[in-house]
Coordinates of C-alpha atoms in Angstrom, one line a residue:
M1 CA -21.2 6.8 3.0
W2 CA -23.5 3.8 3.3
S3 CA -22.4 0.2 3.8
C4 CA -24.0 -3.1 3.8
A5 CA -22.6 -6.4 5.0
N6 CA -20.1 -8.5 3.1
P7 CA -21.4 -10.7 0.4
Y8 CA -19.9 -13.6 2.1
T9 CA -21.0 -17.3 2.1
T10 CA -20.9 -18.5 5.7
S11 CA -20.2 -22.1 6.6
P12 CA -21.4 -24.0 9.7
G13 CA -19.4 -23.0 12.8
F14 CA -18.0 -19.8 11.3
Q15 CA -19.0 -16.7 13.2
L16 CA -19.6 -13.6 11.1
S17 CA -20.7 -10.2 12.5
M18 CA -21.7 -7.3 10.3
N19 CA -23.5 -4.0 10.6
I20 CA -25.6 -2.4 7.9
T21 CA -26.4 1.3 7.9
E22 CA -27.9 3.8 5.6
M23 CA -28.5 1.6 2.6
C24 CA -30.5 4.3 1.0
H25 CA -32.4 2.5 -1.8
T26 CA -29.2 0.6 -2.7
R27 CA -29.5 -2.9 -4.2
C28 CA -26.8 -5.5 -3.4
I29 CA -27.1 -8.6 -5.6
S30 CA -25.5 -12.0 -5.1
S31 CA -25.5 -13.8 -8.4
A32 CA -25.2 -17.0 -6.5
L33 CA -28.3 -16.5 -4.4
K34 CA -30.3 -13.9 -6.3
T35 CA -30.6 -12.0 -3.0
R36 CA -31.8 -8.4 -3.0
F37 CA -32.0 -5.8 -0.3
Y38 CA -33.8 -2.4 -0.4
S39 CA -33.9 -0.1 2.6
L40 CA -33.8 3.3 4.0
N41 CA -31.9 2.9 7.4
P42 CA -31.7 -0.7 8.6
V43 CA -29.2 -1.8 11.2
W44 CA -28.7 -5.5 11.8
T45 CA -26.2 -8.1 12.7
V46 CA -25.7 -11.8 11.7
E47 CA -23.9 -13.8 14.4
R48 CA -24.2 -17.3 12.9
P49 CA -25.7 -19.2 9.9
L50 CA -29.4 -18.8 10.2
A51 CA -32.5 -20.5 8.8
A52 CA -34.7 -18.4 6.6
G53 CA -37.4 -17.9 9.2
K54 CA -35.0 -16.7 11.9
M55 CA -33.3 -14.4 9.5
T56 CA -36.6 -12.7 8.7
Q57 CA -37.3 -12.2 12.4
L58 CA -34.0 -10.2 12.7
L59 CA -34.8 -7.8 9.9
P60 CA -36.3 -4.4 10.6
S61 CA -39.8 -3.6 9.3
S62 CA -38.4 -0.9 7.0
L63 CA -36.6 -3.6 4.9
V64 CA -38.4 -5.0 1.9
L65 CA -36.8 -8.2 0.9
A66 CA -36.8 -10.8 -1.9
L67 CA -34.7 -13.7 -0.5
V68 CA -33.7 -17.0 -2.0
F69 CA -31.0 -18.8 0.0
S70 CA -30.2 -22.0 1.7
A71 CA -30.2 -22.5 5.5
T72 CA -26.3 -22.4 5.6
D73 CA -25.6 -19.9 2.8
V74 CA -26.1 -16.3 3.8
I75 CA -24.5 -13.9 1.2
L76 CA -24.4 -10.2 2.0
C77 CA -22.5 -7.3 0.4
T78 CA -20.7 -4.2 1.0
E79 CA -20.0 -0.8 -0.6
N80 CA -16.8 0.0 1.3
N81 CA -15.2 -3.4 0.6
G82 CA -14.0 -4.0 4.2
C83 CA -11.9 -7.0 5.3
V84 CA -13.6 -10.1 6.5
A85 CA -11.1 -10.7 9.3
R86 CA -10.2 -14.1 10.6
S87 CA -7.7 -14.9 13.3
F88 CA -5.6 -18.1 13.4
G89 CA -3.8 -17.4 16.6
Y90 CA -0.9 -15.3 15.3
D91 CA -0.3 -11.6 16.0
S92 CA -2.8 -10.2 13.5
V93 CA -5.6 -11.4 11.0
V94 CA -6.1 -12.5 7.5
C95 CA -8.8 -11.2 5.2
E96 CA -11.0 -14.0 3.8
C97 CA -12.3 -13.9 0.3
N98 CA -14.6 -16.2 -1.7
S99 CA -16.3 -16.4 -5.1
T100 CA -18.7 -13.5 -4.4
Y101 CA -16.8 -11.2 -2.2
C102 CA -13.3 -9.9 -1.5
D103 CA -12.2 -6.6 0.1
S104 CA -10.3 -4.4 -2.3
V105 CA -8.5 -1.1 -2.4
G106 CA -10.3 0.1 -5.5
P107 CA -9.0 2.6 -8.0
V108 CA -6.9 5.3 -6.3
S109 CA -7.2 8.9 -7.4
L110 CA -5.6 11.7 -5.4
P111 CA -7.6 14.7 -4.1
P112 CA -6.9 18.2 -5.5
L113 CA -3.9 20.3 -4.7
G114 CA -3.9 21.3 -1.0
Q115 CA -5.2 17.9 0.2
Y116 CA -3.5 14.5 0.7
S117 CA -4.6 10.8 0.8
S118 CA -3.3 8.2 3.2
Y119 CA -3.6 4.4 3.5
L120 CA -2.9 2.6 6.7
S121 CA -2.3 -1.1 7.5
S122 CA -1.4 -2.3 11.0
R123 CA -1.0 -5.2 13.3
A124 CA -4.1 -4.0 15.1
G125 CA -6.1 -4.9 12.0
S126 CA -6.3 -1.9 9.7
R127 CA -6.0 -3.0 6.0
M128 CA -5.3 -0.2 3.5
E129 CA -7.6 2.0 5.6
A130 CA -8.1 5.2 3.5
G131 CA -7.9 8.7 4.9
Q132 CA -7.8 12.2 3.6
G133 CA -6.9 15.6 5.0
Q134 CA -5.9 19.2 4.4
I135 CA -2.3 20.1 3.8
Q136 CA -1.4 22.9 6.3
V137 CA 0.3 26.2 5.5
S138 CA 2.3 26.2 8.7
S139 CA 4.0 23.6 10.9
S140 CA 2.1 21.7 13.5
G141 CA 5.1 21.8 15.8
A142 CA 5.4 18.0 15.8
G143 CA 8.6 16.7 17.3
L144 CA 9.6 14.9 14.2
R145 CA 9.6 16.3 10.6
L146 CA 10.3 14.4 7.4
T147 CA 11.3 16.9 4.6
I148 CA 10.8 15.9 1.0
L149 CA 13.9 16.8 -1.1
P150 CA 12.7 16.5 -4.7
Y151 CA 16.0 17.9 -6.1
Q152 CA 17.8 14.7 -4.8
K153 CA 17.0 12.3 -7.6
Y154 CA 17.8 8.6 -7.6
Q155 CA 16.6 5.5 -9.5
R156 CA 13.3 5.0 -11.3
I157 CA 10.9 2.2 -10.5
K158 CA 10.2 -0.7 -12.8
G159 CA 7.5 -2.5 -10.8
F160 CA 6.4 -5.1 -8.2
G161 CA 4.9 -8.5 -8.4
G162 CA 5.1 -12.3 -7.7
A163 CA 5.8 -15.6 -9.3
M164 CA 3.4 -17.8 -11.3
T165 CA 5.0 -21.1 -10.2
D166 CA 3.3 -24.5 -10.9
A167 CA 2.2 -24.5 -7.3
A168 CA 0.7 -21.0 -7.5
A169 CA -1.2 -22.1 -10.7
I170 CA -2.4 -25.3 -9.1
N171 CA -3.8 -23.4 -6.1
I172 CA -5.5 -20.7 -8.1
L173 CA -7.1 -23.3 -10.3
S174 CA -8.2 -25.4 -7.3
L175 CA -10.8 -22.6 -6.6
S176 CA -14.2 -22.2 -8.3
A177 CA -14.3 -20.0 -11.4
G178 CA -15.6 -17.0 -9.4
A179 CA -13.0 -17.3 -6.7
Q180 CA -10.2 -17.6 -9.3
E181 CA -11.4 -14.4 -10.8
Q182 CA -11.4 -12.7 -7.4
L183 CA -7.9 -13.8 -6.6
L184 CA -6.5 -12.7 -10.0
R185 CA -8.3 -9.4 -9.7
Q186 CA -6.8 -8.8 -6.3
Y187 CA -3.3 -8.9 -7.7
F188 CA -3.6 -7.5 -11.2
S189 CA -6.7 -5.3 -11.7
K190 CA -7.0 -1.6 -11.1
D191 CA -9.3 -2.5 -8.2
G192 CA -6.5 -4.7 -6.7
I193 CA -2.9 -4.0 -5.8
S194 CA -1.7 -3.4 -9.4
Y195 CA 1.0 -6.0 -9.7
S196 CA 3.0 -5.3 -12.9
V197 CA 5.7 -8.0 -12.8
V198 CA 5.3 -11.8 -13.0
R199 CA 8.2 -14.1 -12.6
V200 CA 7.8 -17.4 -14.6
P201 CA 9.9 -20.4 -13.9
M202 CA 11.2 -22.0 -17.1
A203 CA 10.0 -25.6 -16.5
S204 CA 10.0 -27.2 -13.0
C205 CA 11.3 -25.9 -9.7
D206 CA 10.8 -27.1 -6.1
F207 CA 7.3 -25.6 -6.2
S208 CA 6.3 -28.2 -8.8
T209 CA 4.7 -31.6 -8.3
R210 CA 7.3 -33.4 -10.5
L211 CA 10.8 -32.9 -12.0
Y212 CA 10.9 -31.9 -15.7
T213 CA 12.5 -29.7 -18.3
Y214 CA 11.3 -28.8 -21.8
A215 CA 14.1 -30.9 -23.4
D216 CA 14.4 -34.2 -21.6
T217 CA 15.4 -36.3 -24.6
P218 CA 19.1 -37.1 -24.2
G219 CA 21.5 -35.8 -26.9
D220 CA 18.8 -33.5 -28.4
Y221 CA 21.3 -30.7 -29.1
D222 CA 19.1 -29.3 -31.9
L223 CA 16.2 -29.2 -29.4
K224 CA 14.0 -31.0 -32.0
N225 CA 11.9 -32.4 -29.1
F226 CA 11.7 -29.1 -27.1
T227 CA 8.1 -28.7 -25.9
L228 CA 6.3 -26.7 -23.3
A229 CA 4.9 -28.8 -20.4
Q230 CA 1.2 -29.4 -19.6
E231 CA 1.9 -27.1 -16.6
D232 CA 2.5 -24.3 -19.0
M233 CA -0.2 -25.1 -21.5
N234 CA -3.0 -25.9 -19.1
M235 CA -2.1 -23.7 -16.1
K236 CA 0.5 -21.0 -16.3
I237 CA -0.2 -19.6 -19.8
P238 CA -4.0 -19.4 -19.4
L239 CA -3.6 -17.7 -16.0
L240 CA -1.0 -15.3 -17.3
L241 CA -3.4 -14.4 -20.2
R242 CA -6.2 -13.8 -17.7
A243 CA -4.0 -11.7 -15.5
Q244 CA -2.9 -9.6 -18.6
A245 CA -6.5 -9.1 -19.6
M246 CA -7.2 -7.6 -16.2
S247 CA -4.2 -5.3 -16.0
P248 CA -4.5 -1.8 -17.4
Y249 CA -1.0 -2.0 -18.7
P250 CA 1.3 -4.7 -20.2
L251 CA 2.7 -7.1 -17.5
S252 CA 6.5 -7.3 -17.3
L253 CA 7.2 -11.1 -17.5
L254 CA 10.5 -12.3 -16.1
G255 CA 11.8 -15.8 -16.9
S256 CA 14.1 -17.9 -14.7
A257 CA 15.4 -21.4 -15.2
W258 CA 16.2 -23.7 -12.3
S259 CA 18.1 -26.4 -14.1
A260 CA 19.3 -27.4 -17.6
P261 CA 18.2 -30.9 -18.7
A262 CA 20.1 -33.7 -16.8
W263 CA 21.9 -34.9 -20.0
M264 CA 23.5 -31.4 -20.4
K265 CA 24.9 -31.5 -16.8
T266 CA 28.1 -32.8 -15.2
N267 CA 26.1 -34.8 -12.6
G268 CA 23.5 -36.1 -14.9
A269 CA 20.6 -35.0 -12.7
L270 CA 18.4 -32.0 -12.2
T271 CA 19.2 -31.8 -8.5
G272 CA 22.4 -31.7 -6.5
K273 CA 25.8 -30.3 -7.4
G274 CA 26.1 -29.9 -11.1
S275 CA 27.0 -27.5 -13.9
L276 CA 26.9 -27.5 -17.7
K277 CA 29.2 -30.0 -19.4
G278 CA 32.1 -28.6 -21.4
Q279 CA 33.1 -25.0 -21.8
P280 CA 31.5 -21.8 -23.0
G281 CA 31.1 -22.0 -26.8
G282 CA 30.7 -25.8 -26.5
K283 CA 27.6 -27.7 -27.6
E284 CA 26.0 -27.9 -24.1
H285 CA 26.5 -24.2 -23.5
K286 CA 25.2 -23.2 -26.9
T287 CA 22.2 -25.6 -26.6
W288 CA 21.4 -24.2 -23.2
A289 CA 21.3 -20.7 -24.7
Q290 CA 19.1 -21.8 -27.5
Y291 CA 16.8 -23.4 -24.9
Y292 CA 16.1 -19.8 -23.6
I293 CA 15.3 -18.6 -27.1
R294 CA 13.0 -21.5 -27.7
F295 CA 11.2 -20.7 -24.5
L296 CA 10.6 -17.1 -25.6
E297 CA 9.4 -18.3 -29.0
Q298 CA 6.9 -20.8 -27.6
Y299 CA 5.4 -18.3 -25.1
A300 CA 5.3 -15.6 -27.9
K301 CA 2.9 -17.9 -29.8
Y302 CA 0.3 -17.1 -27.0
N303 CA 1.1 -13.4 -27.2
L304 CA 3.2 -13.5 -24.0
T305 CA 6.5 -11.7 -24.4
F306 CA 9.1 -11.4 -21.8
W307 CA 10.6 -8.2 -20.5
A308 CA 13.6 -10.0 -19.0
L309 CA 15.4 -13.3 -18.4
T310 CA 17.7 -14.1 -15.6
T311 CA 20.9 -16.2 -16.2
G312 CA 19.4 -18.9 -13.9
N313 CA 18.0 -19.2 -10.4
E314 CA 20.5 -19.2 -7.5
P315 CA 23.7 -20.4 -9.3
S316 CA 25.3 -20.8 -5.9
A317 CA 22.9 -23.6 -5.1
G318 CA 24.1 -25.8 -7.9
R319 CA 27.6 -25.7 -6.4
M320 CA 26.4 -27.3 -3.2
T321 CA 26.9 -31.1 -2.7
N322 CA 23.6 -33.0 -2.4
Y323 CA 21.5 -29.9 -3.0
S324 CA 17.9 -31.1 -2.6
F325 CA 16.1 -29.6 -5.6
Q326 CA 16.6 -28.3 -9.1
A327 CA 19.7 -26.2 -9.6
L328 CA 22.4 -25.3 -12.1
G329 CA 25.8 -24.3 -10.8
F330 CA 27.7 -21.3 -12.1
T331 CA 30.7 -19.4 -10.8
P332 CA 30.7 -15.7 -11.7
E333 CA 33.5 -16.5 -14.2
E334 CA 31.4 -19.2 -15.8
Q335 CA 28.3 -17.0 -15.9
R336 CA 30.3 -14.2 -17.4
D337 CA 31.7 -16.4 -20.2
W338 CA 28.4 -18.1 -20.9
V339 CA 26.7 -14.7 -21.4
A340 CA 29.5 -13.3 -23.5
V341 CA 29.9 -16.3 -25.8
D342 CA 26.5 -18.0 -25.9
L343 CA 23.4 -16.4 -24.3
G344 CA 24.1 -12.8 -25.3
P345 CA 24.8 -13.4 -29.0
A346 CA 21.9 -16.0 -29.2
L347 CA 19.4 -13.5 -27.7
Q348 CA 20.7 -10.6 -29.8
S349 CA 20.3 -12.6 -33.1
S350 CA 16.9 -14.0 -32.1
S351 CA 13.4 -12.5 -32.7
H352 CA 13.6 -11.2 -29.1
P353 CA 16.7 -8.9 -29.0
H354 CA 15.1 -6.4 -26.7
T355 CA 14.5 -8.9 -23.8
H356 CA 16.8 -7.9 -20.9
I357 CA 19.4 -10.2 -19.3
L358 CA 19.7 -10.0 -15.5
I359 CA 22.7 -11.7 -13.9
L360 CA 23.1 -13.3 -10.5
D361 CA 19.4 -14.1 -9.4
D362 CA 20.8 -15.0 -6.0
S363 CA 21.5 -13.5 -2.6
R364 CA 23.0 -10.1 -2.2
L365 CA 25.7 -11.8 -0.1
L366 CA 27.4 -12.4 -3.4
L367 CA 27.6 -8.7 -4.2
P368 CA 29.6 -6.7 -5.2
H369 CA 32.0 -9.5 -6.1
W370 CA 29.8 -11.3 -8.6
A371 CA 29.0 -8.0 -10.4
K372 CA 32.7 -7.1 -10.5
V373 CA 33.6 -10.4 -12.2
V374 CA 30.8 -10.3 -14.8
L375 CA 30.3 -6.6 -15.5
S376 CA 34.0 -5.7 -15.7
D377 CA 34.2 -7.9 -18.8
V378 CA 33.1 -5.8 -21.8
H379 CA 32.2 -8.8 -23.9
A380 CA 29.6 -9.9 -21.3
A381 CA 28.6 -6.5 -20.0
R382 CA 27.3 -5.3 -23.4
Y383 CA 24.5 -7.9 -23.3
I384 CA 23.5 -7.3 -19.7
H385 CA 20.9 -4.8 -18.3
G386 CA 20.7 -5.5 -14.6
V387 CA 21.6 -7.5 -11.5
A388 CA 18.8 -9.7 -9.9
V389 CA 18.9 -10.2 -6.1
H390 CA 17.0 -12.5 -3.7
F391 CA 15.7 -11.6 -0.2
Y392 CA 17.1 -14.5 1.7
M393 CA 19.9 -13.8 4.3
D394 CA 19.7 -10.0 3.7
D395 CA 20.2 -9.5 7.4
L396 CA 23.7 -11.0 7.1
V397 CA 25.1 -8.3 4.9
P398 CA 24.4 -4.5 5.0
A399 CA 22.5 -3.1 2.0
E400 CA 25.1 -0.4 1.6
T401 CA 28.1 -2.7 1.2
S402 CA 26.3 -5.0 -1.2
L403 CA 23.6 -3.1 -3.2
G404 CA 25.0 0.3 -2.6
A405 CA 28.5 -0.7 -3.5
T406 CA 27.3 -2.4 -6.7
H407 CA 25.4 0.6 -7.8
Q408 CA 28.3 2.9 -7.2
L409 CA 30.6 0.6 -9.2
Y410 CA 28.1 0.0 -12.1
P411 CA 25.4 2.7 -12.0
E412 CA 24.3 2.0 -15.6
Y413 CA 23.0 -1.5 -14.5
Y414 CA 19.8 -1.6 -12.5
L415 CA 19.2 -3.7 -9.4
F416 CA 16.0 -5.7 -9.2
G417 CA 14.6 -8.0 -6.5
T418 CA 13.5 -11.3 -8.1
E419 CA 12.5 -13.5 -5.2
A420 CA 11.3 -13.3 -1.5
C421 CA 9.2 -15.3 0.8
A422 CA 8.5 -15.8 4.5
G423 CA 8.6 -19.1 6.3
W424 CA 11.8 -20.4 4.6
G425 CA 14.1 -20.6 7.6
P426 CA 14.4 -23.7 9.8
L427 CA 13.3 -21.8 12.9
D428 CA 10.3 -20.0 11.4
R429 CA 9.0 -22.5 8.9
G430 CA 5.9 -22.7 6.7
V431 CA 2.6 -20.8 6.7
K432 CA 1.5 -18.5 9.6
L433 CA -1.9 -17.2 8.8
G434 CA -2.2 -13.6 10.1
S435 CA 1.5 -13.0 10.8
W436 CA 2.0 -9.2 10.9
D437 CA 5.7 -9.7 11.8
R438 CA 6.3 -11.3 8.4
A439 CA 4.6 -8.3 6.7
E440 CA 6.9 -6.0 8.6
K441 CA 9.9 -8.0 7.4
Y442 CA 8.8 -7.6 3.8
A443 CA 8.2 -3.9 4.2
H444 CA 11.5 -3.4 5.9
D445 CA 13.4 -5.2 3.2
I446 CA 11.5 -3.4 0.4
I447 CA 12.2 0.0 1.9
E448 CA 15.9 -0.9 2.5
D449 CA 16.2 -2.1 -1.1
L450 CA 14.5 0.9 -2.5
N451 CA 16.8 3.2 -0.5
H452 CA 19.7 1.4 -2.1
Y453 CA 18.9 1.7 -5.8
V454 CA 16.7 -1.4 -6.3
V455 CA 14.0 -0.6 -9.0
G456 CA 11.5 -3.4 -8.2
W457 CA 10.7 -6.2 -5.9
T458 CA 9.2 -9.6 -6.7
D459 CA 7.5 -11.9 -4.2
W460 CA 7.7 -15.7 -4.7
N461 CA 4.6 -17.8 -5.1
L462 CA 1.4 -15.9 -5.8
A463 CA -0.6 -18.4 -3.9
L464 CA 0.0 -21.6 -1.8
D465 CA -2.1 -24.0 0.1
P466 CA -2.4 -24.1 3.9
T467 CA 0.6 -26.4 4.2
G468 CA 2.8 -24.0 2.1
G469 CA 2.8 -26.1 -1.0
P470 CA 2.6 -28.1 -3.1
N471 CA 6.3 -28.6 -3.2
W472 CA 7.8 -31.9 -4.4
V473 CA 10.7 -31.7 -1.9
K474 CA 8.5 -30.4 0.9
N475 CA 10.3 -27.1 1.0
F476 CA 7.1 -25.5 2.4
V477 CA 7.0 -21.7 2.8
D478 CA 4.5 -18.8 3.2
S479 CA 2.7 -16.7 0.6
P480 CA 0.7 -13.5 0.6
V481 CA -2.3 -15.5 -0.5
I482 CA -3.2 -18.9 1.0
V483 CA -5.9 -21.0 -0.7
D484 CA -8.2 -23.3 1.1
A485 CA -9.7 -25.2 -1.8
K486 CA -12.0 -27.3 0.5
R487 CA -13.9 -24.2 1.5
D488 CA -13.4 -22.5 -1.8
V489 CA -11.9 -19.4 -0.1
F490 CA -8.5 -17.7 0.0
Y491 CA -6.9 -15.7 2.7
K492 CA -5.0 -12.5 2.1
Q493 CA -2.1 -12.3 4.5
P494 CA -0.8 -9.2 6.1
S495 CA 2.1 -9.5 3.7
F496 CA -0.4 -9.1 0.8
Y497 CA -1.2 -5.6 2.2
G498 CA 2.4 -5.0 2.9
M499 CA 3.1 -5.4 -0.8
A500 CA 0.1 -3.2 -1.7
H501 CA 1.6 -0.2 0.0
F502 CA 4.3 -0.2 -2.6
S503 CA 2.8 -1.9 -5.7
K504 CA -0.4 0.1 -5.7
F505 CA 1.3 3.5 -5.6
L506 CA 4.7 3.3 -7.1
W507 CA 4.0 3.4 -10.8
E508 CA 6.6 2.5 -13.4
G509 CA 8.8 5.5 -13.9
S510 CA 8.3 6.8 -10.4
Q511 CA 11.6 8.3 -9.2
R512 CA 13.0 8.0 -5.7
V513 CA 13.8 11.4 -4.1
G514 CA 15.6 12.4 -0.9
V515 CA 14.0 12.7 2.5
S516 CA 15.7 14.3 5.5
T517 CA 14.7 14.1 9.2
S518 CA 14.7 16.7 11.9
G519 CA 16.1 14.1 14.3
K520 CA 16.7 10.5 15.1
T521 CA 13.6 8.2 14.6
Q522 CA 12.6 4.6 14.5
L523 CA 10.5 5.2 11.4
E524 CA 11.7 3.7 8.1
F525 CA 10.7 5.5 4.9
S526 CA 11.2 6.1 1.2
A527 CA 9.7 8.9 -1.0
F528 CA 9.0 9.1 -4.7
V529 CA 7.8 11.5 -7.4
R530 CA 5.5 9.8 -9.8
P531 CA 5.5 10.6 -13.6
D532 CA 2.5 12.9 -13.1
G533 CA 4.4 14.9 -10.5
S534 CA 2.5 13.6 -7.4
V535 CA 4.5 12.5 -4.4
V536 CA 4.3 9.2 -2.5
L537 CA 5.8 8.6 0.9
I538 CA 5.8 5.2 2.5
V539 CA 6.5 4.9 6.2
L540 CA 7.0 1.8 8.3
N541 CA 6.8 1.9 12.1
R542 CA 8.1 -1.4 13.6
S543 CA 8.2 0.0 17.1
S544 CA 5.6 -0.6 19.8
S545 CA 4.8 3.1 20.2
T546 CA 2.6 5.5 18.1
I547 CA 4.8 8.1 16.5
Q548 CA 3.5 11.5 15.6
F549 CA 5.3 13.4 12.8
E550 CA 4.8 15.9 10.0
V551 CA 5.8 15.8 6.4
W552 CA 7.1 19.0 4.8
D553 CA 6.9 19.4 1.0
Q554 CA 8.2 22.9 0.4
G555 CA 6.0 23.3 -2.7
V556 CA 2.7 22.4 -1.0
G557 CA 3.0 22.7 2.8
Y558 CA 2.9 20.6 5.9
I559 CA 1.1 17.2 6.3
P560 CA 0.3 16.1 9.9
C561 CA 0.8 12.3 10.2
T562 CA 0.4 9.5 12.8
A563 CA 2.1 6.1 12.5
P564 CA 0.5 3.8 14.9
A565 CA 2.5 1.0 16.6
H566 CA 3.5 -1.7 14.1
S567 CA 2.0 -0.1 11.1
L568 CA 2.7 0.7 7.4
L569 CA 1.5 4.0 6.0
T570 CA 1.4 5.4 2.5
V571 CA 0.8 9.1 2.0
A572 CA 0.3 10.7 -1.4
W573 CA -0.5 14.2 -2.7
N574 CA -0.5 16.3 -5.8
T575 CA 2.0 19.1 -6.4
H576 CA 0.2 21.0 -9.1

């Protein structure tokens, strides 16, 4: 396996060290610099930006070169797509990408029956580090065994993804064309982490630069002046189309509205404590339902159709006095009646009757009560497909008494994670470049959710700037991708790779199966059988110790495994 250094544009003051071995007549081309390398066995290192003459002095005589580059731009390339690691003083590193280079997982295909593949990320710096080994016919005698129980069958996966907010779109489009392409490919292509779900805010949210809806003309009950915003036309729609073109399968789009137009609301404002005027069946409630239909129709003109809509982002927020950004309050009773009388019938009679309706779109703290109120009503329940939950404050309520209890009461309605971010709390605010701790929190929450019947998990902003914005109310948070437009680079956070361990491997239709342990362990894990019969096991080690264990799949044998301290491991194998 040969490798050559990363095709990475250095900038003054940035230290970059790379080794190049066994290039074996391989050509690495930077379209920006028209740089070509041909070699048999060179080994060299670049420690800093170099002038052309000094670069030549470092090159071995066996290397024949044709070089055209500036004194401060040195672009190299790699076969194995390794991370260009940068530390910003937190507990791990980010991987830096630019217009000509970004590390990537690449397409994943499993080895033949009798072997397994593994992918490791860790606080120590591993990023989807690939491994492969032989499945053993007998036990290694490891102290801990995880046994796959394929006959214990649970929920099927829908998918994983993030949100195309105004802020995400602004940040992506702040990059050069080449860097934009790299970023989108990282999320949506078969070489990237295979996101399949995109949440799309319907008009503005806090991660916008201004407050707006699609129907801001007072008294426009017929929505004659309904129109998509420039943010949709110039940013979100073009980016969604580009993402869809990269994806090997149709993206599942999920629409969520933050607020109804101010003139429809009791408080006459997009922010603060306010709900729809009147009662379900009244003109405001019916107009708000038609607003959803009009949104679907307008996006459909661009060949973007929505898998699902939520009944509105965080309805509990709109019941809080002086709430600082866009919200629309609903009690569970009000949401139940609006769906039963207005939204459900409007959607069913529209040109998009197969679009799913997800209720709640708020913290699992509100479960199972919210679900009981809405889903116990047959008139509302017949229009509803699932319950949407947010990640925030998950540590305040056990998954079993919220998610588990909801599933036991209403197993025919799926649970779906629709929003999560790090850096939202007052004691741990904003962007932390290289925080492994935040990646662990993501992975812990995803595994816990999956083990309690959740069928998918959606991150919040796909990309933010180094401050955690833009956000008109300065509600700055973190993101798996941070864009530095001044340098035309973006950083992939540890949480990006945390998401990858799930999104890359858990295809739509994968079914969770049982796992038993031979004893107590600090490991957290979840196992799935994919539609092709292959098995995926995801293991999180949040402890400070390396843990040796083996996996037993009765149909294929024993897999010896090691989970380093503070690591996330995905193991996958074929069963036939």
